[in-house]
CSV table of C-alpha atoms in Angstrom, one decimal:
chain,number,residue,atom,x,y,z
M,1,MET,CA,79.2,138.9,193.1
M,2,VAL,CA,78.0,136.7,190.3
M,3,PHE,CA,75.7,138.6,188.0
M,4,SER,CA,72.8,136.1,188.2
M,5,ASN,CA,73.1,136.1,192.0
M,6,PHE,CA,72.8,139.9,192.2
M,7,VAL,CA,69.7,139.8,190.0
M,8,MET,CA,68.1,137.0,192.0
M,9,GLN,CA,68.8,138.6,195.4
M,10,THR,CA,67.4,141.9,194.2
M,11,LEU,CA,64.2,140.3,192.9
M,12,GLN,CA,63.8,138.1,196.0
M,13,HIS,CA,64.1,141.2,198.3
M,14,GLN,CA,61.3,143.0,196.4
M,15,THR,CA,59.0,140.0,195.7
M,16,VAL,CA,57.1,137.7,198.0
M,17,GLY,CA,56.1,134.1,197.3
M,18,GLN,CA,57.3,133.9,193.7
M,19,GLU,CA,60.4,131.7,193.8
M,20,TYR,CA,59.6,130.2,190.4
M,21,ALA,CA,59.1,133.6,188.8
M,22,VAL,CA,62.3,135.0,190.3
M,23,ASP,CA,64.3,132.1,189.0
M,24,ALA,CA,62.8,132.3,185.5
M,25,VAL,CA,63.3,136.1,185.2
M,26,THR,CA,66.9,135.8,186.5
M,27,ARG,CA,67.6,133.3,183.8
M,28,ALA,CA,66.1,135.4,181.1
M,29,ILE,CA,67.9,138.6,182.2
M,30,THR,CA,71.3,136.8,182.5
M,31,LEU,CA,70.9,135.2,179.0
M,32,ALA,CA,69.9,138.5,177.4
M,33,TYR,CA,72.7,140.6,178.8
M,34,ALA,CA,75.2,138.0,177.9
M,35,GLY,CA,74.0,138.2,174.3
M,36,LEU,CA,73.0,134.5,174.1
M,37,ARG,CA,69.3,135.0,173.6
M,38,ARG,CA,68.9,138.3,171.9
M,39,ARG,CA,66.3,138.6,169.2
M,40,GLY,CA,67.6,141.2,166.7
M,41,ASN,CA,68.3,144.3,168.8
M,42,MET,CA,65.9,143.5,171.5
M,43,LEU,CA,67.0,142.1,174.9
M,44,GLY,CA,64.1,139.8,175.2
M,45,VAL,CA,60.3,139.1,175.3
M,46,LEU,CA,58.8,137.8,178.5
M,47,LEU,CA,55.3,136.7,179.3
M,48,PHE,CA,54.0,137.1,182.9
M,49,ILE,CA,50.9,135.1,183.6
M,50,GLY,CA,49.2,134.5,187.0
M,51,PRO,CA,46.4,135.6,189.3
M,52,ALA,CA,45.6,139.2,189.9
M,53,GLY,CA,47.6,140.7,192.7
M,54,SER,CA,50.4,138.0,192.5
M,55,GLY,CA,53.0,140.6,191.7
M,56,LYS,CA,53.4,140.6,187.9
M,57,THR,CA,53.4,144.4,187.4
M,58,HIS,CA,55.4,144.9,190.6
M,59,MET,CA,58.1,142.5,189.2
M,60,ALA,CA,58.2,144.6,186.0
M,61,ARG,CA,58.7,147.8,188.1
M,62,THR,CA,61.4,146.1,190.1
M,63,LEU,CA,63.1,145.1,186.9
M,64,ALA,CA,63.1,148.7,185.6
M,65,ARG,CA,64.7,149.9,188.8
M,66,LEU,CA,67.2,147.1,188.7
M,67,LEU,CA,68.3,147.5,185.1
M,68,THR,CA,68.2,151.3,184.8
M,69,GLY,CA,67.8,152.7,188.3
M,70,SER,CA,64.5,154.3,187.6
M,71,GLU,CA,60.9,153.3,186.8
M,72,HIS,CA,60.8,156.2,184.3
M,73,THR,CA,62.4,153.9,181.7
M,74,MET,CA,59.4,151.6,181.9
M,75,LEU,CA,56.5,152.2,179.4
M,76,TYR,CA,53.2,150.8,180.7
M,77,VAL,CA,50.7,150.0,177.9
M,78,ASN,CA,47.2,149.0,178.8
M,79,CYS,CA,46.1,146.8,175.9
M,80,GLN,CA,42.4,147.0,177.0
M,81,GLN,CA,42.5,150.7,176.2
M,82,LEU,CA,43.7,150.3,172.7
M,83,ASP,CA,40.8,151.3,170.5
M,84,PRO,CA,39.9,148.4,168.2
M,85,ALA,CA,37.3,150.5,166.4
M,86,THR,CA,40.1,152.5,164.7
M,87,ASP,CA,43.7,151.6,164.4
M,88,PRO,CA,45.2,150.0,167.5
M,89,LEU,CA,48.6,151.2,166.5
M,90,ALA,CA,47.3,154.8,166.6
M,91,SER,CA,46.0,154.1,170.1
M,92,PHE,CA,49.4,152.7,171.1
M,93,GLU,CA,51.1,155.7,169.7
M,94,GLY,CA,48.8,157.9,171.8
M,95,GLN,CA,49.9,156.1,174.9
M,96,LEU,CA,53.5,156.5,173.9
M,97,LYS,CA,53.2,160.2,173.5
M,98,ALA,CA,51.4,160.5,176.8
M,99,ALA,CA,54.3,158.7,178.5
M,100,LYS,CA,56.8,160.9,176.7
M,101,ASN,CA,55.0,164.0,178.0
M,102,ARG,CA,55.2,162.6,181.5
M,103,ALA,CA,58.8,161.5,181.4
M,104,ALA,CA,60.4,164.2,179.2
M,105,ALA,CA,58.4,167.2,178.3
M,106,GLY,CA,59.5,169.0,175.2
M,107,VAL,CA,61.0,166.0,173.4
M,108,ASP,CA,59.6,165.9,169.8
M,109,SER,CA,60.7,162.4,168.8
M,110,LEU,CA,59.1,159.2,170.1
M,111,PRO,CA,60.6,158.3,173.5
M,112,MET,CA,63.0,155.4,174.1
M,113,PHE,CA,62.2,152.9,176.9
M,114,ASN,CA,64.3,150.1,178.3
M,115,LEU,CA,61.3,148.1,179.4
M,116,ILE,CA,57.8,148.0,177.8
M,117,VAL,CA,55.0,146.4,179.7
M,118,PHE,CA,51.9,145.3,177.7
M,119,GLU,CA,49.3,144.8,180.4
M,120,GLU,CA,46.3,142.5,179.6
M,121,ILE,CA,47.8,141.5,176.3
M,122,ASP,CA,45.0,138.9,175.8
M,123,LYS,CA,42.5,141.8,175.6
M,124,SER,CA,44.3,143.2,172.5
M,125,THR,CA,43.1,142.5,169.0
M,126,ASP,CA,44.6,139.7,166.8
M,127,ALA,CA,45.9,142.5,164.4
M,128,PHE,CA,47.8,144.2,167.2
M,129,ARG,CA,49.3,141.0,168.4
M,130,ASP,CA,50.4,140.2,164.9
M,131,GLU,CA,52.0,143.7,164.7
M,132,LEU,CA,53.8,143.0,167.9
M,133,ALA,CA,55.1,139.6,166.7
M,134,LEU,CA,56.5,141.4,163.6
M,135,ALA,CA,58.0,144.2,165.7
M,136,PHE,CA,59.7,141.7,168.1
M,137,ASP,CA,61.4,140.2,165.0
M,138,CYS,CA,62.4,143.5,163.5
M,139,GLY,CA,63.3,145.3,166.7
M,140,SER,CA,61.0,148.2,165.9
M,141,ILE,CA,57.4,149.0,165.2
M,142,ALA,CA,56.0,151.2,162.4
M,143,LEU,CA,53.5,153.7,163.8
M,144,PRO,CA,51.5,156.4,162.0
M,145,GLY,CA,53.8,159.1,163.5
M,146,GLY,CA,57.1,157.4,163.0
M,147,VAL,CA,59.1,154.3,163.9
M,148,PHE,CA,59.3,153.3,167.5
M,149,SER,CA,62.5,151.4,168.3
M,150,LEU,CA,62.6,148.4,170.6
M,151,SER,CA,66.4,148.4,170.5
M,152,ASN,CA,68.0,147.3,173.8
M,153,SER,CA,64.6,146.9,175.4
M,154,PHE,CA,62.7,144.1,177.2
M,155,ALA,CA,59.1,143.6,176.3
M,156,ILE,CA,56.9,142.1,179.0
M,157,LEU,CA,53.5,140.8,178.2
M,158,VAL,CA,51.2,140.5,181.2
M,159,SER,CA,48.0,138.5,181.6
M,160,ASP,CA,45.9,136.6,184.0
M,161,LEU,CA,45.2,133.9,181.4
M,162,ALA,CA,43.7,130.6,182.5
M,163,ARG,CA,43.1,132.1,186.0
M,164,LYS,CA,39.5,130.9,186.3
M,165,LYS,CA,39.9,127.8,184.2
M,166,ALA,CA,42.9,126.5,186.2
M,167,ASP,CA,41.2,127.3,189.5
M,168,GLN,CA,38.0,125.6,188.6
M,169,LEU,CA,40.0,122.4,187.7
M,170,ILE,CA,41.7,122.3,191.1
M,171,GLY,CA,38.8,123.7,193.1
M,172,ARG,CA,40.4,126.8,194.5
M,173,THR,CA,39.8,130.5,194.5
M,174,ILE,CA,41.9,133.1,192.8
M,175,GLY,CA,44.3,135.5,194.4
M,176,PHE,CA,45.3,133.9,197.7
M,177,PHE,CA,45.2,130.3,198.7
M,178,LEU,CA,44.9,129.4,202.3
M,179,ASP,CA,45.5,125.7,202.6
M,180,GLY,CA,48.7,125.4,200.6
M,181,GLU,CA,49.1,123.8,197.1
M,182,THR,CA,50.4,120.4,196.3
M,183,ALA,CA,53.1,119.9,193.7
M,184,SER,CA,50.7,118.0,191.4
M,185,GLU,CA,48.2,120.9,191.7
M,186,ARG,CA,50.8,123.4,190.8
M,187,SER,CA,52.0,121.3,187.8
M,188,ARG,CA,48.4,120.8,186.6
M,189,ARG,CA,47.6,124.5,186.9
M,190,GLN,CA,50.8,125.6,185.0
M,191,ALA,CA,50.0,123.1,182.2
M,192,VAL,CA,46.5,124.6,181.9
M,193,ALA,CA,48.0,128.1,181.8
M,194,LEU,CA,50.5,127.2,179.1
M,195,GLU,CA,47.8,125.6,177.0
M,196,GLU,CA,45.6,128.7,177.3
M,197,VAL,CA,48.5,130.9,176.3
M,198,ASP,CA,48.7,129.2,172.9
M,199,GLN,CA,44.9,129.4,172.3
M,200,SER,CA,44.5,133.1,173.4
M,201,LEU,CA,47.6,134.8,172.1
M,202,GLY,CA,48.1,132.8,168.9
M,203,PRO,CA,51.2,130.8,167.8
M,204,ARG,CA,52.7,133.8,165.9
M,205,LEU,CA,53.2,135.9,169.0
M,206,VAL,CA,53.9,132.9,171.4
M,207,SER,CA,56.8,131.8,169.1
M,208,ARG,CA,58.5,135.2,169.8
M,209,ILE,CA,58.3,134.8,173.6
M,210,ASP,CA,61.7,133.9,175.2
M,211,GLU,CA,60.4,133.0,178.6
M,212,ILE,CA,56.9,132.3,180.0
M,213,VAL,CA,56.9,133.1,183.7
M,214,VAL,CA,54.1,131.6,185.7
M,215,PHE,CA,53.2,133.6,188.9
M,216,GLU,CA,51.9,131.6,191.9
M,217,ARG,CA,49.0,132.4,194.2
M,218,LEU,CA,50.1,134.1,197.4
M,219,SER,CA,49.6,132.2,200.7
M,220,GLN,CA,48.4,133.6,203.9
M,221,GLN,CA,52.0,133.6,205.2
M,222,ASP,CA,53.0,135.6,202.1
M,223,MET,CA,50.4,138.1,203.0
M,224,ILE,CA,51.7,138.4,206.5
M,225,THR,CA,55.2,139.1,205.1
M,226,LEU,CA,53.7,141.8,202.8
M,227,LEU,CA,52.0,143.4,205.8
M,228,GLU,CA,55.2,143.4,207.8
M,229,ARG,CA,56.9,145.2,204.9
M,230,GLU,CA,54.2,147.8,204.7
M,231,LEU,CA,54.4,148.4,208.5
M,232,SER,CA,58.2,148.7,208.3
M,233,GLU,CA,57.8,151.4,205.6
M,234,ILE,CA,55.4,153.3,207.8
M,235,GLU,CA,57.8,153.0,210.8
M,236,ARG,CA,60.7,154.2,208.8
M,237,TYR,CA,58.7,157.2,207.5
M,238,LEU,CA,57.6,158.2,210.9
M,239,ALA,CA,61.1,157.8,212.4
M,240,GLY,CA,62.3,160.3,209.8
M,241,SER,CA,60.0,162.8,211.5
M,242,CYS,CA,61.1,161.6,215.0
M,243,ILE,CA,57.7,160.0,215.6
M,244,GLY,CA,57.6,156.6,217.3
M,245,PHE,CA,55.3,153.8,216.0
M,246,ILE,CA,54.1,150.8,217.9
M,247,ILE,CA,51.5,148.4,216.4
M,248,GLU,CA,50.0,145.7,218.7
M,249,HIS,CA,49.5,142.1,217.6
M,250,ASP,CA,45.7,142.4,217.7
M,251,ALA,CA,45.9,145.3,215.2
M,252,LYS,CA,48.0,143.2,212.9
M,253,THR,CA,45.5,140.3,213.2
M,254,PHE,CA,42.7,142.7,212.2
M,255,LEU,CA,44.6,144.0,209.1
M,256,ILE,CA,45.3,140.4,208.0
M,257,LYS,CA,41.7,139.4,208.4
M,258,GLU,CA,40.6,142.5,206.4
M,259,GLY,CA,43.1,141.6,203.7
M,260,LEU,CA,41.7,138.1,203.4
M,261,ASP,CA,38.2,139.4,202.9
M,262,ASP,CA,38.8,140.0,199.2
M,263,LEU,CA,40.6,137.1,197.6
M,264,ASN,CA,40.3,138.4,194.0
M,265,HIS,CA,43.0,141.1,194.3
M,266,GLY,CA,45.8,139.4,196.0
M,267,ALA,CA,48.6,141.7,197.3
M,268,ARG,CA,46.7,144.8,196.2
M,269,GLN,CA,44.1,144.1,198.9
M,270,ILE,CA,46.6,144.3,201.7
M,271,THR,CA,47.9,147.6,200.3
M,272,ARG,CA,44.3,149.0,200.3
M,273,VAL,CA,43.7,147.8,203.9
M,274,VAL,CA,46.9,149.4,205.2
M,275,ARG,CA,46.1,152.6,203.3
M,276,ASN,CA,42.5,152.9,204.6
M,277,HIS,CA,42.9,151.6,208.1
M,278,LEU,CA,46.4,152.7,209.0
M,279,GLU,CA,48.0,155.3,206.7
M,280,PHE,CA,44.9,157.5,206.3
M,281,PRO,CA,44.3,157.9,210.1
M,282,ILE,CA,48.1,158.5,210.7
M,283,ALA,CA,48.1,161.2,207.9
M,284,ASP,CA,45.1,162.8,209.4
M,285,LEU,CA,46.7,162.9,212.9
M,286,MET,CA,49.9,164.4,211.4
M,287,LEU,CA,48.0,167.1,209.5
M,288,SER,CA,46.0,167.9,212.6
M,289,LYS,CA,49.2,168.5,214.5
M,290,CYS,CA,48.4,165.6,216.9
M,291,LEU,CA,51.5,163.7,215.8
M,292,VAL,CA,54.6,165.9,216.1
M,293,PRO,CA,58.3,165.1,216.7
M,294,GLY,CA,58.8,163.4,220.0
M,295,THR,CA,55.4,161.7,220.2
M,296,THR,CA,54.7,158.0,219.8
M,297,VAL,CA,51.6,156.5,218.3
M,298,THR,CA,50.4,153.0,219.5
M,299,VAL,CA,47.9,151.2,217.3
M,300,ARG,CA,45.5,148.7,218.8
M,301,HIS,CA,42.3,146.9,217.9
M,302,GLU,CA,39.3,146.1,220.1
M,303,PRO,CA,37.2,143.0,219.4
M,304,SER,CA,33.9,143.6,217.4
M,305,ARG,CA,35.1,147.0,216.1
M,306,SER,CA,35.7,147.6,212.4
M,307,PHE,CA,38.5,150.2,212.9
M,308,LEU,CA,41.8,150.6,214.7
M,309,ASN,CA,42.4,152.7,217.8
M,310,PHE,CA,45.3,155.2,217.9
M,311,GLU,CA,46.8,156.2,221.2
M,312,ILE,CA,49.3,159.1,221.2
M,313,MET,CA,52.0,159.4,223.9
M,314,VAL,CA,53.3,162.9,224.4
M,315,PRO,CA,56.5,163.1,226.5
M,316,CYS,CA,56.5,165.7,229.3
M,317,ILE,CA,59.5,167.8,230.2
M,318,ALA,CA,60.1,166.0,233.4
M,319,GLY,CA,60.3,162.7,231.6
M,320,SER,CA,56.8,161.3,232.2
M,321,SER,CA,54.3,161.0,229.4
M,322,VAL,CA,50.7,161.9,228.7
M,323,ALA,CA,48.4,159.6,226.7
M,324,GLY,CA,45.8,160.9,224.2
M,325,THR,CA,43.5,159.4,221.5
């Protein structure tokens, strides 16, 4: 299989509603690994921008698994937690050491990571962004405790820049959009986002970015697809314990409606809804020994109720079954 097709298919399988982002990331990965777009010893610098819950950090985790087989090679840095009152580089080093302790206890030197995610890069200080720009040129960053190498690593800068401004211009809410988006709206919003990038991050850092990847809002259909994936994971997990799982259409409709109640958190909201309304009750039933191998749980929803109903079918020795709730 052609390398770029392998990357694209992997990202498409793990990502919903982000065709533009998948194409842009596939292009950047292919160029980097071919050696055509390397900056010093680094593989590349990508900027992910888009609404909260559109899959930016999820895409980074998928990349880590794709490139190295494990998320442990990904370093997650929350730029909002870097202390501007002291030295942001010292705060950065503190996050590095915490990650080192989690990933490889007992290693004295600063850890190596193949993918470094700088979450909320627009919340960092100008001084820190200038240090990053220099580090991307040199392939390493000088910290108080030693030199941290960026060799053979991707850096991903993540931000929801221009989220409110772009949405105000086209009169939409953030997170999900329900009515579709025209090509002219998309083009306009992306242009606003790119303009905001220059103003917020500064030309020095922006000039070091190899690819700016704009993530789209998720549609209602995208959310339904995400829900189906979550349900498939639950079914697969229960099947591993020889427990059947049936969820009725009215229960799915209820979960989708609950997911659309909070448009500000995109895909994260559907994950919360599934966890609270579905996974928690199932876990409780399993720990209470109500769900055991051989049983089947059917999930339904009754109108006007704010919760789901769980019916457990227990097979009898003679082949009939007994229902319980």
